[in-house]
Each structure stands twice: as C-alpha cells, then as structure tokens.
Amino acid sequence: MPQFLKIRFASMKGSGRWRGALLAVACASLLIAQDSSGAEPAAERMKLTVGKSVVLARPGDIARVSIGNPEVIDAVAVNSREILVNAKSLGYSSLVIWQRAGEPVFFTVAVEPNLEPVRLLLHETFPGESIDIRSSRDALSLIGHVSSQSVADRALALAAPFSKTVVSNLQVAPGAGEKQIILRVRFAELNRVVETSFGLNLLSTGALNTPGRISTGQFSPPSPGAVSGVIPATLAGAATTFSIADALNIFAFRPDLNLGAIIRDLETQGLLQILAEPNLVTTNGKEASFLVGGEFPVPILQGGASAGAITVQFREYGIRVSFLPLITPHHTIRMHVKPEVSTIDVANGVVFSGFTIPALATRRIETDVELGEGQSFVIGGLLDQRVTESLSRLPGLSSIPILGALFKSRSINKNKTELIVMVTPELITPRAPGDQAMPPIPREFLRDIPLNPKEPRPEPRASSTTGKGAL
C-alpha cells in the first residue's frame, strides 16, 4: 500500500493565503506519492472445480465482499470472519474482501472442470506412462511423455468423451531402431509321372489270300509301301508292299506267312524335383516379397478410340513369396505368408488372332502363423494327383476270350505332384563397424611390385579369419 506523505507545519501563523497555498502543495504531494508508489495490489490465485466449495477464513471481521463474475462463483458469509465460496461454472472471476481493520485482500479465482476421474482413468490405463491433463476454458489438453505414437493416440481417444475439444501435446519418446527379420523359405516340389501303354497292330501282305491291316487306331498303324509279300494262291506271284509309319517298340514279320505284328508295350517313370531357397529381410511391420522367375508377353486388344489395336503386357511367373511379420510383446513373430509357384503351361494355352498365349499353372498358399525365433513351420499336403486312362478296342474281336486282348489298346498316365514349403523366421542385427563383412580371401589379389627388380617381392599377408561370418 502506498505510504502517505506527512507534512508538519512548523507554524500556522500568517495570512490565510499562505495557509491555503501550503495546503494545496500538501495535497498535490500526496497524490504524486500515491501514483509513484506503484501498482495494483498483488492478487492471490485460487483454483476450484465445478460444483465444489471452499471456506475462506480471515483474521479479522469482514466488512464487505465483491465478486467480479457472479456467473462463475458466488460468496456466502458463514460468520463475521468466514466466507463460503461456491464454484458455479467454468471461467475466471475476481474476489475482493474488505476487513474492518486492515487493507482489502484480492483473489483471482479459476473454476476448472473436475479432471480427477480422467487422471485416474489415464493412470490406470497407462500405468507406465507420464500423462497429465489440463483444462483451458472449454478445451482439455494432454501433456507429458509417452513411449510410442500408438499410446498417444489411445490416450487422446480415451479423453475425447470428456470434452468437445481435446488437444494432444504429448511428446513421443524417440524409439530405438526397429528389429530386422530374415525369413528363410525353402520350396520343394516333387513331380512323379508314370505312363503305361499297350497296343497291337496286325498287318497281312497276303495271308489267306487277303492283304490288309487291323488296328485300334490309338497308335499309328502301318501303311502299304515298305513291307512286301507274295500271294501264293489264285493270284500267285502278285506282290504287296506295306510302309511302316510307326514301328512302335516291338515289330515282327513272317514273310512265309505274309503276316506281321507291331506291338507297343511301354512303361515310363519320370521324377522331377525343384528346390528353391529364397531369403527375405525386412523390418517389423513391413511387407517384403521375393520373385524368382520371369515374364512372358500377353497381347491385349484395345478398345475405344484405338479399337482394334493390340498392345503387349508382360505377366510374371516363377517362385514368389511375400510375408508381413509382426513382433508380439511375447517375443514371438506373427506372420502373414503368401508363397506362390507358377509355371508356363503351353498345353492349356489359347491361340488368338495368330498369337499363342500360354496359360499359367499356379500353386498358391496364404496363411497366418505365429512362432518363436528360429522355429520352423512346414506347409505340406499340397498334392495334385491325376490319372488318365484311354482304352481303344475293336468291337466283336476284342470280346474273344484270350485272343481278344490282341485287339485292344490301352494307355494309362499317372501324374503326382507334391509341394512342400518350409519357413523359418529369425531376428538379425546389423554388423558392427569392425566386423568382417566379406569371407576371407585365401590369397592376396594384387601384390606390391617393387621398383627394383632385384629386390625380393614381399610375402603375401595372411588374411584374417576373425569376425562374424556373412549371413
């Protein structure tokens, strides 16, 4: 409070004009002293929540109370020295209390929403995080530090129902480098083919005075022009000739009987094994893919303004694998794996406008697995088993007991394909600067050539074999 200027008159004698002048100077000095003493009195700060009350006790009797914003707070006198202040709504207000003896006391009252339930909910939901909440008029603000952006987003969503406007001022701690995952994939495809065929073609160059042939037509029969015979009966001396287009694998001819037989009796067994071992490296939560194969052209007929024009697009084929790994809090690896094996199938292709478009024989798998580091899982049971049987026979003759088998042709084709995929995920870390990145070289690639040819050449230095091996 300003100090009042005290002026003592040594003598009040003299005329009235002198006394009036001295009184005016004293009043002016008093006003100057009040203005130069400063500022507004310091106000105490008080925080309340909506719906709560506080009792202010003063050391002396209270004479008067003034409220700046009655819509925010109100004051009720409990007794001569205590006042009950009630928080009515959000906002700010001033409170001034005058005592009968002494100077007035100023308060700045801030009424905030009740944030304790929100603080308790945030603490219970995120016990390991440093999250606090503040209010500013009709908005809430989240402050503090969190370990990840996902935690910050979840905390913002948790506080959103408590206010129309919620602002996140949370600071996300910089995370460590993401772990890298290598996926070792092994494809094994086994294809077994068994073919069995039996057929008989008969020809006569004049037996029973009748040249001719008998065939089921399944395999290429002989045609006249190469095998000759003489008819011994009525047409004695007449000669016939047969040319053999396909002798199959067994051929017999009796010139004295003018009778020949061409037999096909084969059994073929084939085995094909395809093995691929692609390795993929990616980070946590990032998809990676791998393709070993090629591309083949496919003509595409255009429409619209360029109708009739043909463009060429390339389609991929081969061995492909893609996977999306996620490291769980249990230190396991959850993966979405999509391996695929495709080959060009010309037999099932189509011919369009003079273009031969091959088909694709595709084997595709898509699954989700979870396993520990270094553990493996096998995708098996992908069997493709096909049996094709073709039977041709001559009506009537094929029904003769025992001899009827000579007038039948049969072909059986069995194809069995099995695909096995083995997947092994592992966690890897980058190499340190001093680790050896390349395998040791057994011999120095280039030597130092001395300028003087008489000087002996230095011995090659031994390569170091220390350090970690390459992946």
Short mmCIF file of C-alpha atoms in Angstrom, two decimals:
data_model
loop_
_atom_site.label_atom_id
_atom_site.label_comp_id
_atom_site.label_asym_id
_atom_site.label_seq_id
_atom_site.Cartn_x
_atom_site.Cartn_y
_atom_site.Cartn_z
CA MET A 1 0.00 0.00 0.00
CA PRO A 2 1.30 3.49 -0.74
CA GLN A 3 2.83 5.46 2.05
CA PHE A 4 1.12 8.77 2.83
CA LEU A 5 3.21 11.93 2.82
CA LYS A 6 3.18 13.62 6.15
CA ILE A 7 3.77 17.36 6.28
CA ARG A 8 4.29 19.08 9.57
CA PHE A 9 3.62 22.77 9.69
CA ALA A 10 6.11 24.45 11.94
CA SER A 11 3.87 27.37 12.40
CA MET A 12 0.33 28.11 11.40
CA LYS A 13 0.81 31.80 11.75
CA GLY A 14 0.46 34.07 8.85
CA SER A 15 -2.21 35.10 6.49
CA GLY A 16 -4.91 32.76 5.13
CA ARG A 17 -3.39 32.85 1.67
CA TRP A 18 -0.20 31.25 2.86
CA ARG A 19 -2.10 28.59 4.74
CA GLY A 20 -4.20 27.77 1.59
CA ALA A 21 -1.08 27.55 -0.59
CA LEU A 22 0.65 25.22 1.80
CA LEU A 23 -2.45 23.00 1.99
CA ALA A 24 -2.62 22.75 -1.85
CA VAL A 25 1.05 21.77 -2.04
CA ALA A 26 0.49 19.08 0.57
CA CYS A 27 -2.48 17.59 -1.31
CA ALA A 28 -0.56 17.55 -4.62
CA SER A 29 2.40 15.87 -2.96
CA LEU A 30 0.06 13.26 -1.51
CA LEU A 31 -1.38 12.41 -4.96
CA ILE A 32 2.07 12.21 -6.52
CA ALA A 33 3.25 9.88 -3.77
CA GLN A 34 0.25 7.60 -4.35
CA ASP A 35 0.84 7.38 -8.13
CA SER A 36 4.56 6.81 -7.84
CA SER A 37 4.20 4.04 -5.25
CA GLY A 38 3.08 1.64 -7.88
CA ALA A 39 0.99 -0.81 -8.90
CA GLU A 40 -2.10 -2.75 -8.29
CA PRO A 41 -2.11 -4.88 -5.20
CA ALA A 42 -0.93 -8.48 -5.74
CA ALA A 43 -3.81 -10.97 -6.01
CA GLU A 44 -3.75 -14.49 -4.64
CA ARG A 45 -4.63 -17.32 -7.04
CA MET A 46 -7.30 -19.84 -6.23
CA LYS A 47 -8.38 -22.92 -8.26
CA LEU A 48 -11.76 -24.57 -7.86
CA THR A 49 -13.62 -27.30 -9.70
CA VAL A 50 -17.21 -27.02 -10.81
CA GLY A 51 -19.61 -27.92 -8.03
CA LYS A 52 -17.11 -27.62 -5.19
CA SER A 53 -16.89 -25.03 -2.38
CA VAL A 54 -14.12 -23.61 -0.20
CA VAL A 55 -14.19 -21.64 3.08
CA LEU A 56 -12.00 -18.55 3.38
CA ALA A 57 -11.14 -17.57 6.97
CA ARG A 58 -9.77 -14.09 7.74
CA PRO A 59 -8.02 -12.97 10.94
CA GLY A 60 -10.37 -10.00 11.41
CA ASP A 61 -14.01 -9.17 10.93
CA ILE A 62 -15.13 -8.89 7.33
CA ALA A 63 -16.92 -5.72 6.32
CA ARG A 64 -17.64 -6.25 2.60
CA VAL A 65 -17.18 -8.78 -0.25
CA SER A 66 -17.13 -8.08 -4.00
CA ILE A 67 -17.34 -10.67 -6.88
CA GLY A 68 -16.23 -9.82 -10.42
CA ASN A 69 -18.23 -12.52 -12.34
CA PRO A 70 -21.29 -13.78 -10.42
CA GLU A 71 -21.95 -16.44 -13.08
CA VAL A 72 -18.70 -18.20 -12.22
CA ILE A 73 -18.67 -18.03 -8.40
CA ASP A 74 -20.72 -16.72 -5.53
CA ALA A 75 -19.81 -15.95 -1.89
CA VAL A 76 -21.88 -16.53 1.25
CA ALA A 77 -20.93 -15.19 4.69
CA VAL A 78 -20.79 -18.01 7.22
CA ASN A 79 -19.92 -15.75 10.15
CA SER A 80 -18.10 -12.45 10.69
CA ARG A 81 -14.71 -13.98 9.77
CA GLU A 82 -15.50 -16.81 7.29
CA ILE A 83 -16.82 -16.77 3.71
CA LEU A 84 -18.05 -19.77 1.70
CA VAL A 85 -17.06 -19.55 -1.98
CA ASN A 86 -19.04 -21.78 -4.39
CA ALA A 87 -17.84 -22.66 -7.93
CA LYS A 88 -20.80 -22.46 -10.30
CA SER A 89 -19.43 -22.72 -13.86
CA LEU A 90 -16.19 -22.75 -15.85
CA GLY A 91 -14.35 -19.45 -16.11
CA TYR A 92 -12.45 -16.83 -14.17
CA SER A 93 -13.56 -14.23 -11.59
CA SER A 94 -12.04 -11.80 -9.12
CA LEU A 95 -12.87 -11.78 -5.40
CA VAL A 96 -12.17 -8.84 -3.08
CA ILE A 97 -12.60 -9.00 0.70
CA TRP A 98 -12.57 -5.87 2.90
CA GLN A 99 -11.87 -6.22 6.58
CA ARG A 100 -12.98 -3.71 9.18
CA ALA A 101 -9.39 -3.16 10.25
CA GLY A 102 -6.77 -3.55 7.57
CA GLU A 103 -6.40 -3.43 3.82
CA PRO A 104 -8.56 -5.33 1.26
CA VAL A 105 -7.42 -8.76 0.01
CA PHE A 106 -7.65 -9.63 -3.72
CA PHE A 107 -8.19 -13.16 -5.16
CA THR A 108 -8.15 -14.47 -8.75
CA VAL A 109 -10.44 -17.49 -8.86
CA ALA A 110 -10.19 -20.03 -11.74
CA VAL A 111 -13.02 -22.57 -11.97
CA GLU A 112 -11.97 -25.72 -13.87
CA PRO A 113 -13.75 -28.96 -14.69
CA ASN A 114 -13.29 -31.94 -12.40
CA LEU A 115 -10.34 -33.74 -14.04
CA GLU A 116 -9.65 -36.27 -11.31
CA PRO A 117 -11.74 -39.06 -12.91
CA VAL A 118 -9.89 -38.52 -16.20
CA ARG A 119 -6.49 -38.50 -14.48
CA LEU A 120 -7.36 -41.70 -12.61
CA LEU A 121 -8.54 -43.36 -15.82
CA LEU A 122 -5.37 -42.38 -17.70
CA HIS A 123 -3.17 -43.60 -14.86
CA GLU A 124 -4.93 -46.96 -14.65
CA THR A 125 -4.95 -47.44 -18.43
CA PHE A 126 -1.32 -46.40 -18.97
CA PRO A 127 0.46 -47.11 -15.67
CA GLY A 128 3.94 -46.84 -17.17
CA GLU A 129 3.37 -43.54 -18.97
CA SER A 130 3.72 -39.95 -17.75
CA ILE A 131 0.40 -38.42 -18.84
CA ASP A 132 -1.41 -35.49 -17.23
CA ILE A 133 -4.40 -33.41 -18.28
CA ARG A 134 -5.08 -29.67 -18.07
CA SER A 135 -8.13 -27.56 -18.87
CA SER A 136 -8.39 -24.21 -20.65
CA ARG A 137 -11.94 -22.87 -20.80
CA ASP A 138 -13.88 -25.44 -22.88
CA ALA A 139 -10.86 -27.46 -24.04
CA LEU A 140 -8.72 -30.17 -22.46
CA SER A 141 -5.02 -30.61 -23.12
CA LEU A 142 -2.97 -33.76 -22.65
CA ILE A 143 0.62 -33.15 -21.57
CA GLY A 144 3.51 -35.41 -20.67
CA HIS A 145 5.71 -38.02 -22.30
CA VAL A 146 4.71 -41.35 -23.85
CA SER A 147 6.73 -44.22 -25.24
CA SER A 148 5.06 -44.53 -28.66
CA GLN A 149 2.64 -42.80 -31.00
CA SER A 150 0.07 -45.55 -30.55
CA VAL A 151 -0.09 -44.78 -26.81
CA ALA A 152 -0.61 -41.07 -27.58
CA ASP A 153 -3.46 -41.88 -29.97
CA ARG A 154 -5.14 -44.18 -27.46
CA ALA A 155 -4.86 -41.57 -24.68
CA LEU A 156 -6.42 -38.93 -26.95
CA ALA A 157 -9.31 -41.25 -27.79
CA LEU A 158 -9.79 -42.03 -24.09
CA ALA A 159 -10.09 -38.34 -23.13
CA ALA A 160 -12.27 -37.32 -26.09
CA PRO A 161 -15.67 -38.09 -24.43
CA PHE A 162 -14.96 -35.70 -21.52
CA SER A 163 -14.84 -32.52 -23.63
CA LYS A 164 -15.80 -31.21 -27.05
CA THR A 165 -12.20 -30.23 -27.76
CA VAL A 166 -9.22 -32.32 -26.66
CA VAL A 167 -5.72 -31.33 -27.76
CA SER A 168 -2.78 -33.72 -27.51
CA ASN A 169 0.50 -32.10 -26.51
CA LEU A 170 2.11 -35.41 -25.61
CA GLN A 171 5.75 -35.83 -26.54
CA VAL A 172 6.61 -39.18 -28.07
CA ALA A 173 9.95 -40.55 -26.99
CA PRO A 174 12.23 -41.42 -29.93
CA GLY A 175 12.14 -45.17 -30.32
CA ALA A 176 15.06 -47.45 -30.86
CA GLY A 177 15.85 -48.84 -34.27
CA GLU A 178 13.33 -51.40 -35.45
CA LYS A 179 14.39 -55.00 -35.37
CA GLN A 180 15.06 -56.69 -38.68
CA ILE A 181 13.64 -60.09 -39.57
CA ILE A 182 15.02 -62.56 -42.04
CA LEU A 183 12.70 -65.20 -43.44
CA ARG A 184 14.31 -68.34 -44.78
CA VAL A 185 11.94 -70.07 -47.21
CA ARG A 186 12.55 -73.45 -48.84
CA PHE A 187 10.38 -74.68 -51.71
CA ALA A 188 10.47 -78.37 -52.62
CA GLU A 189 8.32 -79.62 -55.49
CA LEU A 190 8.31 -83.30 -56.40
CA ASN A 191 6.68 -84.46 -59.62
CA ARG A 192 6.23 -88.17 -60.36
CA VAL A 193 4.98 -89.36 -63.75
CA VAL A 194 4.14 -92.97 -64.64
CA GLU A 195 2.96 -93.89 -68.12
CA THR A 196 1.81 -97.35 -69.23
CA SER A 197 0.74 -98.13 -72.78
CA PHE A 198 -0.12 -101.35 -74.65
CA GLY A 199 -1.36 -101.73 -78.23
CA LEU A 200 -1.25 -104.23 -81.12
CA ASN A 201 -1.42 -103.56 -84.86
CA LEU A 202 -1.69 -106.55 -87.28
CA LEU A 203 -0.92 -106.46 -90.99
CA SER A 204 -1.18 -109.01 -93.75
CA THR A 205 0.75 -108.83 -97.00
CA GLY A 206 -1.26 -111.71 -98.48
CA ALA A 207 -2.05 -114.18 -95.70
CA LEU A 208 -5.18 -116.18 -96.52
CA ASN A 209 -5.03 -114.53 -99.92
CA THR A 210 -6.05 -111.25 -98.22
CA PRO A 211 -3.78 -108.20 -97.80
CA GLY A 212 -4.95 -105.83 -95.02
CA ARG A 213 -4.42 -104.47 -91.56
CA ILE A 214 -6.16 -104.43 -88.19
CA SER A 215 -5.65 -101.58 -85.72
CA THR A 216 -7.48 -99.91 -82.85
CA GLY A 217 -6.35 -96.56 -84.22
CA GLN A 218 -4.95 -95.38 -80.90
CA PHE A 219 -1.38 -95.75 -82.12
CA SER A 220 -0.12 -95.09 -85.63
CA PRO A 221 -0.89 -98.09 -87.84
CA PRO A 222 1.32 -99.24 -90.76
CA SER A 223 0.50 -98.14 -94.28
CA PRO A 224 1.26 -100.02 -97.55
CA GLY A 225 4.53 -99.36 -99.32
CA ALA A 226 7.54 -100.81 -97.41
CA VAL A 227 6.91 -104.44 -96.36
CA SER A 228 6.40 -106.66 -99.39
CA GLY A 229 4.80 -110.13 -99.67
CA VAL A 230 3.83 -112.66 -102.40
CA ILE A 231 0.33 -114.08 -102.61
CA PRO A 232 0.66 -117.89 -103.12
CA ALA A 233 -2.92 -118.79 -104.18
CA THR A 234 -5.15 -117.74 -107.06
CA LEU A 235 -3.20 -114.55 -107.56
CA ALA A 236 0.12 -116.43 -107.47
CA GLY A 237 3.09 -114.21 -107.94
CA ALA A 238 1.24 -110.98 -107.07
CA ALA A 239 3.26 -108.89 -104.65
CA THR A 240 2.06 -106.40 -101.98
CA THR A 241 4.05 -103.81 -100.14
CA PHE A 242 3.46 -102.03 -96.81
CA SER A 243 5.28 -98.96 -95.49
CA ILE A 244 5.56 -98.69 -91.69
CA ALA A 245 4.95 -95.20 -90.38
CA ASP A 246 5.40 -96.16 -86.70
CA ALA A 247 7.03 -99.46 -85.80
CA LEU A 248 6.26 -98.76 -82.18
CA ASN A 249 8.71 -100.64 -79.99
CA ILE A 250 8.11 -104.31 -80.99
CA PHE A 251 7.90 -105.41 -84.63
CA ALA A 252 7.68 -108.94 -86.04
CA PHE A 253 7.08 -110.15 -89.64
CA ARG A 254 6.82 -113.63 -91.08
CA PRO A 255 7.45 -113.50 -94.86
CA ASP A 256 6.45 -117.14 -95.27
CA LEU A 257 3.08 -116.44 -93.64
CA ASN A 258 2.76 -112.93 -95.06
CA LEU A 259 1.80 -111.79 -91.51
CA GLY A 260 3.29 -109.00 -89.39
CA ALA A 261 2.60 -107.60 -85.90
CA ILE A 262 3.53 -104.23 -84.45
CA ILE A 263 3.24 -104.03 -80.67
CA ARG A 264 3.52 -101.08 -78.32
CA ASP A 265 4.19 -102.09 -74.73
CA LEU A 266 5.86 -99.33 -72.74
CA GLU A 267 6.10 -98.30 -69.11
CA THR A 268 7.70 -94.93 -68.40
CA GLN A 269 8.56 -93.48 -64.98
CA GLY A 270 9.74 -89.91 -64.52
CA LEU A 271 10.86 -87.90 -61.49
CA LEU A 272 11.29 -84.13 -61.34
CA GLN A 273 12.40 -82.20 -58.25
CA ILE A 274 12.52 -78.40 -57.99
CA LEU A 275 14.21 -76.78 -54.99
CA ALA A 276 14.45 -73.05 -54.24
CA GLU A 277 15.71 -71.30 -51.10
CA PRO A 278 14.95 -67.55 -51.18
CA ASN A 279 15.82 -65.40 -48.13
CA LEU A 280 14.00 -62.16 -47.33
CA VAL A 281 15.00 -59.37 -44.92
CA THR A 282 12.59 -56.69 -43.69
CA THR A 283 11.72 -54.66 -40.59
CA ASN A 284 8.91 -55.12 -38.12
CA GLY A 285 5.51 -54.44 -39.67
CA LYS A 286 6.83 -54.01 -43.24
CA GLU A 287 5.86 -56.38 -46.04
CA ALA A 288 8.56 -57.97 -48.17
CA SER A 289 8.32 -60.01 -51.36
CA PHE A 290 10.63 -62.16 -53.45
CA LEU A 291 10.30 -63.42 -57.04
CA VAL A 292 12.46 -65.85 -58.98
CA GLY A 293 11.20 -66.34 -62.50
CA GLY A 294 10.48 -64.17 -65.47
CA GLU A 295 7.82 -62.51 -67.59
CA PHE A 296 6.01 -63.59 -70.73
CA PRO A 297 4.18 -61.31 -73.21
CA VAL A 298 0.39 -61.27 -73.45
CA PRO A 299 -1.34 -59.38 -76.33
CA ILE A 300 -4.15 -57.09 -75.16
CA LEU A 301 -6.86 -55.89 -77.55
CA GLN A 302 -7.59 -52.20 -77.06
CA GLY A 303 -10.99 -50.53 -77.22
CA GLY A 304 -12.35 -47.02 -77.55
CA ALA A 305 -10.62 -44.63 -79.94
CA SER A 306 -7.84 -47.16 -80.55
CA ALA A 307 -10.19 -50.09 -81.11
CA GLY A 308 -8.53 -52.98 -82.85
CA ALA A 309 -5.03 -52.04 -81.77
CA ILE A 310 -3.06 -54.67 -79.90
CA THR A 311 -0.62 -53.89 -77.13
CA VAL A 312 1.63 -56.23 -75.22
CA GLN A 313 1.70 -56.62 -71.46
CA PHE A 314 4.08 -58.81 -69.52
CA ARG A 315 2.89 -61.18 -66.80
CA GLU A 316 5.18 -62.53 -64.10
CA TYR A 317 5.69 -66.17 -63.30
CA GLY A 318 8.05 -68.21 -61.16
CA ILE A 319 8.54 -68.69 -57.44
CA ARG A 320 7.17 -65.80 -55.39
CA VAL A 321 6.88 -65.31 -51.64
CA SER A 322 5.65 -62.31 -49.67
CA PHE A 323 5.22 -62.00 -45.92
CA LEU A 324 4.26 -59.42 -43.32
CA PRO A 325 5.99 -60.02 -39.93
CA LEU A 326 4.96 -58.54 -36.58
CA ILE A 327 6.91 -58.95 -33.36
CA THR A 328 4.50 -59.53 -30.49
CA PRO A 329 5.01 -58.44 -26.86
CA HIS A 330 5.63 -62.13 -26.07
CA HIS A 331 8.77 -62.02 -28.27
CA THR A 332 7.19 -64.22 -30.89
CA ILE A 333 6.80 -63.47 -34.59
CA ARG A 334 3.36 -63.39 -36.15
CA MET A 335 3.44 -63.60 -39.95
CA HIS A 336 1.06 -63.42 -42.86
CA VAL A 337 2.73 -65.61 -45.51
CA LYS A 338 1.79 -65.86 -49.21
CA PRO A 339 4.06 -68.24 -51.17
CA GLU A 340 3.29 -68.98 -54.81
CA VAL A 341 4.78 -71.20 -57.53
CA SER A 342 3.71 -70.68 -61.15
CA THR A 343 4.96 -72.18 -64.41
CA ILE A 344 4.10 -71.62 -68.06
CA ASP A 345 1.61 -74.19 -69.34
CA VAL A 346 1.71 -74.22 -73.13
CA ALA A 347 -0.61 -77.21 -73.41
CA ASN A 348 -3.52 -75.25 -71.96
CA GLY A 349 -2.76 -72.04 -73.84
CA VAL A 350 -5.00 -70.37 -76.40
CA VAL A 351 -4.43 -69.07 -79.91
CA PHE A 352 -5.95 -65.65 -80.54
CA SER A 353 -5.52 -63.72 -83.80
CA GLY A 354 -2.42 -65.69 -84.61
CA PHE A 355 -0.90 -65.20 -81.16
CA THR A 356 -0.27 -68.14 -78.88
CA ILE A 357 -1.00 -67.14 -75.30
CA PRO A 358 0.26 -69.70 -72.78
CA ALA A 359 -1.52 -70.44 -69.55
CA LEU A 360 -0.08 -70.44 -66.04
CA ALA A 361 -0.06 -73.43 -63.73
CA THR A 362 -0.14 -71.80 -60.29
CA ARG A 363 0.23 -73.16 -56.77
CA ARG A 364 -0.61 -70.52 -54.16
CA ILE A 365 -0.78 -70.53 -50.35
CA GLU A 366 -1.93 -67.78 -47.96
CA THR A 367 -1.88 -68.31 -44.21
CA ASP A 368 -1.14 -66.74 -40.80
CA VAL A 369 1.25 -68.34 -38.31
CA GLU A 370 2.90 -67.37 -35.03
CA LEU A 371 6.09 -68.96 -33.78
CA GLY A 372 9.30 -68.19 -31.91
CA GLU A 373 12.59 -67.07 -33.34
CA GLY A 374 14.40 -69.87 -35.17
CA GLN A 375 11.38 -72.18 -35.18
CA SER A 376 10.12 -73.54 -38.49
CA PHE A 377 6.76 -74.48 -39.89
CA VAL A 378 6.01 -76.59 -42.93
CA ILE A 379 3.17 -76.08 -45.37
CA GLY A 380 2.56 -79.50 -46.89
CA GLY A 381 -0.17 -81.69 -48.19
CA LEU A 382 -0.45 -79.78 -51.46
CA LEU A 383 -0.94 -82.84 -53.63
CA ASP A 384 -2.04 -82.86 -57.24
CA GLN A 385 -2.71 -86.43 -58.34
CA ARG A 386 -4.14 -87.15 -61.80
CA VAL A 387 -4.86 -90.46 -63.55
CA THR A 388 -5.73 -90.54 -67.25
CA GLU A 389 -6.75 -93.84 -68.85
CA SER A 390 -7.56 -94.29 -72.52
CA LEU A 391 -8.90 -97.61 -73.92
CA SER A 392 -9.49 -98.43 -77.59
CA ARG A 393 -10.73 -101.77 -78.94
CA LEU A 394 -12.26 -103.42 -81.95
CA PRO A 395 -15.90 -104.39 -81.48
CA GLY A 396 -16.51 -108.11 -81.55
CA LEU A 397 -12.90 -109.22 -81.90
CA SER A 398 -11.94 -107.66 -78.58
CA SER A 399 -14.57 -109.80 -76.84
CA ILE A 400 -13.00 -113.11 -77.88
CA PRO A 401 -11.58 -114.85 -74.81
CA ILE A 402 -7.78 -114.73 -74.57
CA LEU A 403 -7.32 -113.59 -78.17
CA GLY A 404 -9.45 -110.50 -77.56
CA ALA A 405 -6.53 -108.81 -75.76
CA LEU A 406 -4.75 -108.60 -79.12
CA PHE A 407 -7.46 -106.25 -80.39
CA LYS A 408 -7.28 -103.75 -77.51
CA SER A 409 -5.05 -100.74 -76.95
CA ARG A 410 -4.70 -99.11 -73.53
CA SER A 411 -2.80 -96.05 -72.31
CA ILE A 412 -2.58 -95.04 -68.63
CA ASN A 413 -0.93 -91.79 -67.49
CA LYS A 414 -0.42 -91.08 -63.75
CA ASN A 415 0.88 -87.72 -62.59
CA LYS A 416 1.51 -86.88 -58.93
CA THR A 417 2.89 -83.52 -57.81
CA GLU A 418 3.60 -82.54 -54.21
CA LEU A 419 4.66 -79.08 -53.00
CA ILE A 420 6.30 -78.55 -49.59
CA VAL A 421 7.16 -75.10 -48.20
CA MET A 422 9.34 -74.71 -45.09
CA VAL A 423 9.57 -71.25 -43.45
CA THR A 424 11.99 -70.19 -40.67
CA PRO A 425 11.96 -66.59 -39.31
CA GLU A 426 14.93 -65.15 -37.42
CA LEU A 427 15.79 -61.81 -35.84
CA ILE A 428 19.01 -60.21 -37.04
CA THR A 429 21.04 -57.16 -36.06
CA PRO A 430 23.29 -55.02 -38.26
CA ARG A 431 27.00 -55.67 -38.22
CA ALA A 432 29.32 -53.57 -36.12
CA PRO A 433 31.83 -51.36 -37.95
CA GLY A 434 34.72 -53.66 -37.06
CA ASP A 435 33.04 -56.91 -38.08
CA GLN A 436 34.24 -58.67 -41.19
CA ALA A 437 31.65 -58.33 -43.94
CA MET A 438 33.28 -60.47 -46.62
CA PRO A 439 34.60 -64.03 -46.45
CA PRO A 440 38.38 -64.31 -46.06
CA ILE A 441 40.43 -64.29 -49.26
CA PRO A 442 42.84 -67.24 -49.26
CA ARG A 443 45.33 -65.44 -51.47
CA GLU A 444 46.16 -61.79 -51.96
CA PHE A 445 44.62 -60.47 -55.14
CA LEU A 446 47.31 -57.94 -56.09
CA ARG A 447 50.85 -57.74 -54.72
CA ASP A 448 53.07 -54.73 -54.38
CA ILE A 449 55.53 -54.71 -57.29
CA PRO A 450 58.97 -53.39 -56.21
CA LEU A 451 60.59 -50.73 -58.38
CA ASN A 452 63.95 -52.53 -58.32
CA PRO A 453 63.54 -55.94 -59.97
CA LYS A 454 66.47 -57.27 -57.91
CA GLU A 455 64.62 -56.64 -54.66
CA PRO A 456 62.72 -59.64 -53.37
CA ARG A 457 58.96 -59.44 -53.52
CA PRO A 458 57.14 -59.31 -50.20
CA GLU A 459 55.43 -62.40 -48.97
CA PRO A 460 51.65 -62.38 -49.19
CA ARG A 461 49.98 -61.39 -45.99
CA ALA A 462 47.69 -63.89 -44.32
CA SER A 463 44.06 -62.95 -44.45
CA SER A 464 42.23 -62.50 -41.19
CA THR A 465 39.51 -65.01 -40.45
CA THR A 466 38.19 -63.33 -37.34
CA GLY A 467 34.82 -61.68 -37.11
CA LYS A 468 31.33 -62.81 -37.74
CA GLY A 469 30.50 -64.75 -40.85
CA ALA A 470 28.26 -63.40 -43.55
CA LEU A 471 24.59 -64.12 -43.48
#
